[in-house]
Coordinates of C-alpha atoms and ligand atoms in Angstrom, one line a residue:
M175 CA 0.0 0.0 0.0
K176 CA 1.1 3.6 -0.8
I177 CA 1.4 6.2 1.9
S178 CA -1.0 8.4 0.0
Q179 CA -3.7 5.7 0.5
L180 CA -3.1 5.6 4.3
G181 CA -3.1 9.3 4.9
E182 CA -1.1 11.1 7.6
F183 CA -3.1 9.8 10.5
G184 CA -3.4 6.3 9.1
L185 CA 0.3 6.2 8.8
I186 CA 0.8 7.5 12.4
D187 CA -1.6 4.7 13.6
A188 CA 0.3 2.1 11.6
L189 CA 3.6 3.3 13.1
K190 CA 2.3 3.3 16.7
K191 CA 2.8 -0.4 17.0
F192 CA 6.6 0.0 16.5
A193 CA 6.8 2.7 19.1
P194 CA 7.7 1.2 22.5
S195 CA 6.4 3.0 25.5
S196 CA 7.0 2.2 29.2
K197 CA 4.5 2.4 32.0
A198 CA 6.1 5.6 33.1
V199 CA 4.6 7.4 30.0
I200 CA 1.4 9.1 31.0
K201 CA 0.4 10.0 27.5
G202 CA 2.3 9.0 24.4
I203 CA 1.4 9.4 20.7
G204 CA -2.0 10.9 20.1
D205 CA -2.2 14.3 21.7
D206 CA -0.6 17.7 21.1
A207 CA 2.3 16.8 23.3
A208 CA 3.5 13.7 25.2
V209 CA 2.9 13.8 28.9
L210 CA 5.7 12.4 31.0
P211 CA 6.6 12.1 34.7
F212 CA 8.4 15.0 36.3
S213 CA 7.7 16.0 39.9
K214 CA 5.1 15.6 42.6
S215 CA 3.1 18.6 41.3
E216 CA 4.1 18.8 37.6
Y217 CA 4.2 16.8 34.4
L218 CA 6.9 17.2 31.7
L219 CA 5.5 18.0 28.2
F220 CA 7.4 17.1 25.0
T221 CA 6.5 18.0 21.4
T222 CA 8.2 18.4 18.0
D223 CA 7.3 19.9 14.6
M224 CA 9.1 19.9 11.3
L225 CA 8.9 22.4 8.4
A226 CA 10.3 21.7 5.0
E227 CA 11.0 23.9 2.0
G228 CA 8.5 23.2 -0.8
T229 CA 5.9 21.8 1.7
H230 CA 5.6 24.5 4.3
F231 CA 7.6 27.4 2.9
T232 CA 9.7 28.7 0.0
R233 CA 13.0 30.6 -0.1
R234 CA 11.1 33.7 -1.2
M235 CA 9.4 33.9 2.2
S236 CA 10.9 35.8 5.1
P237 CA 13.5 33.5 6.9
Q238 CA 12.7 35.3 10.2
L239 CA 9.0 34.2 9.8
I240 CA 10.0 30.7 8.9
G241 CA 12.0 30.5 12.2
H242 CA 9.2 32.1 14.1
K243 CA 6.7 29.6 12.8
A244 CA 8.9 26.6 13.5
L245 CA 9.0 27.5 17.2
A246 CA 5.4 29.0 17.4
C247 CA 3.7 25.7 16.3
N248 CA 5.6 23.9 19.1
I249 CA 4.6 26.5 21.7
S250 CA 1.1 26.2 20.5
D251 CA 1.1 22.4 21.2
I252 CA 2.4 23.0 24.7
A253 CA -0.2 25.6 25.3
A254 CA -2.9 23.2 24.1
M255 CA -2.0 20.8 27.0
G256 CA -2.4 23.7 29.5
G257 CA 1.3 24.0 30.1
Y258 CA 4.1 26.5 29.5
P259 CA 7.2 26.0 27.3
T260 CA 10.8 25.7 28.8
F261 CA 13.6 24.3 26.7
A262 CA 14.1 23.6 22.9
V263 CA 16.6 22.1 20.5
V264 CA 16.7 23.2 16.9
S265 CA 17.8 21.0 14.0
I266 CA 18.3 22.3 10.5
G267 CA 19.0 20.8 7.1
I268 CA 20.8 23.3 4.9
P269 CA 21.6 23.2 1.2
K270 CA 25.3 24.1 0.6
N271 CA 24.4 27.1 -1.7
L272 CA 22.2 28.8 0.9
P273 CA 23.4 32.2 2.1
V274 CA 24.6 32.2 5.7
R275 CA 22.4 35.2 6.1
F276 CA 19.3 33.1 5.5
V277 CA 20.1 30.8 8.4
E278 CA 21.0 33.7 10.7
E279 CA 17.7 35.4 9.9
M280 CA 15.8 32.1 10.6
Y281 CA 17.5 32.0 14.0
K282 CA 16.6 35.6 14.6
G283 CA 13.0 34.7 14.2
I284 CA 13.4 31.8 16.6
Q285 CA 15.3 34.0 19.1
L286 CA 12.7 36.8 19.2
L287 CA 9.8 34.4 19.9
A288 CA 11.8 32.3 22.3
Q289 CA 12.7 35.4 24.4
S290 CA 9.1 36.6 24.5
F291 CA 7.8 33.1 25.6
N292 CA 10.7 32.4 28.0
V293 CA 12.1 29.5 26.0
S294 CA 15.8 28.6 26.1
I295 CA 17.4 27.1 23.0
V296 CA 19.8 24.5 24.4
G297 CA 21.1 22.6 21.3
G298 CA 20.2 21.0 18.0
D299 CA 21.8 19.5 15.0
T300 CA 23.0 20.7 11.5
I301 CA 23.2 18.6 8.4
K302 CA 23.5 19.2 4.6
T303 CA 20.3 18.6 2.6
D304 CA 18.9 19.4 -0.8
K305 CA 16.1 21.4 0.6
I306 CA 15.9 23.5 3.8
I307 CA 14.4 21.7 6.7
I308 CA 13.9 23.0 10.2
N309 CA 12.8 20.8 13.1
I310 CA 12.3 22.0 16.7
A311 CA 11.6 19.8 19.7
L312 CA 10.3 21.6 22.7
L313 CA 9.9 20.7 26.4
G314 CA 7.3 22.3 28.7
L315 CA 5.8 21.8 32.1
V316 CA 2.3 21.7 33.3
E317 CA 0.9 21.6 36.9
K318 CA -0.9 18.3 37.2
K319 CA -4.1 20.0 38.1
F320 CA -4.0 22.1 34.9
L321 CA -3.3 19.3 32.4
V322 CA -5.9 19.2 29.6
T323 CA -5.9 16.5 27.0
R324 CA -8.2 15.7 24.0
E325 CA -10.0 13.0 26.0
G326 CA -12.2 14.8 28.5
A327 CA -15.1 16.3 26.5
R328 CA -18.5 15.3 27.9
P329 CA -22.1 15.5 26.6
D330 CA -23.6 19.0 27.0
D331 CA -20.1 20.7 27.2
W332 CA -19.9 23.8 25.1
V333 CA -17.3 24.0 22.3
F334 CA -15.3 27.2 21.9
V335 CA -12.5 28.6 19.7
T336 CA -10.2 31.5 20.6
G337 CA -10.4 33.4 17.3
P338 CA -11.5 33.7 13.7
L339 CA -10.6 30.9 11.3
G340 CA -9.7 30.4 7.7
N341 CA -7.4 31.7 4.9
S342 CA -4.4 31.4 7.1
L343 CA -2.1 30.4 4.2
K344 CA -2.9 33.2 1.7
S345 CA -3.0 35.9 4.4
G346 CA 0.3 34.9 5.8
R347 CA -1.1 34.3 9.3
H348 CA 0.2 30.7 9.2
L349 CA 3.7 32.2 9.4
N350 CA 3.4 35.1 11.8
F351 CA 0.8 33.9 14.3
L352 CA 1.3 34.2 18.0
P353 CA 0.7 31.0 20.0
R354 CA -2.4 31.3 22.3
L355 CA -0.3 30.6 25.5
A356 CA -1.8 33.4 27.6
Q357 CA -5.3 32.3 26.7
A358 CA -4.6 28.7 27.5
R359 CA -3.0 29.5 30.8
F360 CA -5.9 31.8 31.7
L361 CA -8.4 29.0 30.8
V362 CA -6.7 26.2 32.8
E363 CA -6.2 28.5 35.9
K364 CA -9.7 30.0 35.9
F365 CA -12.1 27.6 34.1
K366 CA -10.3 24.3 33.5
P367 CA -11.5 23.1 30.0
S368 CA -12.5 19.5 29.8
A369 CA -10.6 19.0 26.5
M370 CA -8.4 21.2 24.4
M371 CA -6.2 21.2 21.3
D372 CA -4.8 23.7 18.8
I373 CA -6.3 23.9 15.3
S374 CA -3.5 23.0 12.9
D375 CA -5.4 20.8 10.4
G376 CA -8.7 22.7 10.3
L377 CA -11.6 23.0 12.8
A378 CA -13.6 20.1 11.3
G379 CA -10.8 17.5 11.3
D380 CA -9.4 18.7 14.6
L381 CA -12.7 18.7 16.5
N382 CA -13.2 15.1 15.2
H383 CA -9.9 14.2 17.0
I384 CA -11.4 15.5 20.3
L385 CA -14.7 13.6 19.6
K386 CA -12.8 10.4 18.9
A387 CA -10.5 10.7 21.9
S388 CA -13.4 11.6 24.2
Q389 CA -15.9 9.1 22.6
V390 CA -18.6 11.8 22.1
G391 CA -20.3 13.6 19.2
A392 CA -20.8 17.4 18.6
R393 CA -23.3 19.7 17.0
L394 CA -22.0 23.0 15.7
D395 CA -23.9 26.2 15.2
Y396 CA -22.3 26.9 11.9
T397 CA -23.4 30.5 11.8
S398 CA -21.5 31.3 15.0
I399 CA -18.1 30.0 13.8
P400 CA -15.9 33.2 13.7
R401 CA -14.2 33.6 10.3
N402 CA -11.5 35.9 9.0
K403 CA -12.4 38.5 6.4
G404 CA -13.7 37.1 3.1
V405 CA -13.6 33.5 4.4
G406 CA -16.5 31.1 3.6
L407 CA -17.7 28.4 6.0
S408 CA -16.0 25.6 4.2
Q409 CA -12.6 27.4 4.4
A410 CA -13.2 28.2 8.1
L411 CA -13.8 24.5 8.7
N412 CA -11.1 23.1 6.6
D413 CA -8.2 25.5 5.8
G414 CA -6.2 24.7 8.9
E415 CA -2.9 26.3 10.2
D416 CA -5.1 28.7 12.2
F417 CA -3.3 27.8 15.5
E418 CA -6.3 29.0 17.5
L419 CA -7.3 26.9 20.5
L420 CA -10.3 24.6 20.3
F421 CA -11.7 23.6 23.7
T422 CA -14.7 22.3 25.6
L423 CA -16.2 23.5 28.9
A424 CA -18.7 22.0 31.2
P425 CA -22.0 24.0 30.9
I426 CA -21.8 25.8 34.3
K427 CA -18.2 26.9 33.5
A428 CA -19.2 27.9 30.0
R429 CA -21.9 30.1 31.3
S430 CA -19.6 31.7 33.8
L431 CA -17.0 32.3 31.1
M432 CA -19.6 34.0 29.0
D433 CA -20.6 36.2 32.0
W434 CA -17.0 37.0 32.6
Q435 CA -16.2 38.0 29.1
V436 CA -19.0 40.6 28.8
R437 CA -17.2 42.4 31.7
Q438 CA -13.7 42.7 30.2
E439 CA -11.7 43.0 27.0
L440 CA -8.7 40.9 27.8
F441 CA -9.6 37.8 25.6
Y442 CA -12.7 36.7 23.7
F443 CA -13.7 33.1 23.4
Y444 CA -16.3 32.1 20.8
P445 CA -18.9 29.5 21.6
I446 CA -19.6 27.5 18.4
G447 CA -21.6 24.4 19.5
T448 CA -22.1 21.6 22.0
I449 CA -20.9 18.1 22.7
T450 CA -23.4 15.3 22.4
A451 CA -23.5 11.7 23.6
N452 CA -24.0 10.4 20.1
V453 CA -20.6 9.4 18.7
K454 CA -22.1 9.3 15.2
E455 CA -22.4 13.1 15.3
K456 CA -19.1 13.9 13.7
I457 CA -18.3 17.1 11.9
D458 CA -18.9 16.4 8.2
S459 CA -16.8 19.1 6.6
K460 CA -17.2 17.9 3.1
S461 CA -20.9 18.6 3.0
F462 CA -19.9 22.3 3.2
A463 CA -17.7 22.2 0.2
H464 CA -20.1 24.2 -1.8
F465 CA -20.0 27.3 0.4
Ligands
ADP361 P1 0.1 18.3 16.0 O1 -0.6 18.8 14.8 O2 -0.7 18.6 17.3 O3 1.5 18.7 16.1 P2 0.2 15.8 14.7 O4 -1.1 15.8 14.0 O5 1.4 16.3 13.9 O6 0.0 16.8 16.0 O7 0.4 14.4 15.3 C1 -0.5 13.7 16.0 C2 0.1 12.8 17.0 O8 0.9 11.8 16.4 C3 1.0 13.5 18.0 O9 0.9 12.9 19.3 C4 2.4 13.3 17.5 O10 3.4 13.3 18.5 C5 2.3 11.9 16.8 N1 3.2 11.6 15.7 C6 3.2 12.3 14.5 N2 4.1 11.8 13.7 C7 4.7 10.8 14.4 C8 5.7 9.8 14.0 N3 6.4 9.9 12.9 N4 6.1 8.9 15.0 C9 5.4 8.9 16.2 N5 4.5 9.7 16.5 C10 4.1 10.7 15.6
MG362 MG1 -1.5 20.4 18.0

């Protein structure tokens, strides 16, 4: 069978059986970051993301933004678990004709974001390749009581997103977005979502990951999904690379979040639907293709 027939998630599932995992692992493959033992009160979080020239970026794009994105999507995954980022290693594959300046600028993008999110770069690896590759692995910590996975959504919970979706690629937002760390930390400290993830593959597909992991269904109010300017519903559901957070909240907490947010302007969280007990109620994104 060809990899194209399996799809990304089919392949990851197939590879899972070759991935040994000890009893010490609290959560391995399948969430935004792995959850590992650390201390009495905290878990260690571990995540990695890779960007490749031709697939995620071209040489005509700003190298600073490429570096920025490589770290930002990792920070976004740590935030999605309710944690905060700490230490990273950066590995790069560099074609021999690439100007040194390009790599320095890429690192500048990483450095600026790392500084503002309190991340230390503590190592990496450098190899010669035909196309530019950048891979960052990031550690983080989360207080045990604040850990949020994809598994905890319950019937009647409300579904929220942290911001408007769609058209991330064309608008350039996929490169310059800021990870929603402050929103995630605010949520776990004050409201404790039942499930959370970041939207990297599109709202529809990503919500289906939460539904599968939590063994529930969902009903969306499609008119209330916040969209970026000029974006149709199908794009908001499917474009991906939004890096907004998608989370669920028990009804009592959801109502108190709604009360809280009429009184302030710090963040806004958009309610877009509810969780149901019917596992067959998946988000059928394709039926919106005509929008
Ligand atoms: P995200 O978009 O949140 O970064 P992905 O969709 O890339 O997550 O991956 C889904 C899950 O599969 C994650 O838990 C990730 O660690 C795991 N995963 C992805 N690729 C591999 C791989 N080649 N080997 C093992 N685990 C993988
Ligand atoms: Mg993620």
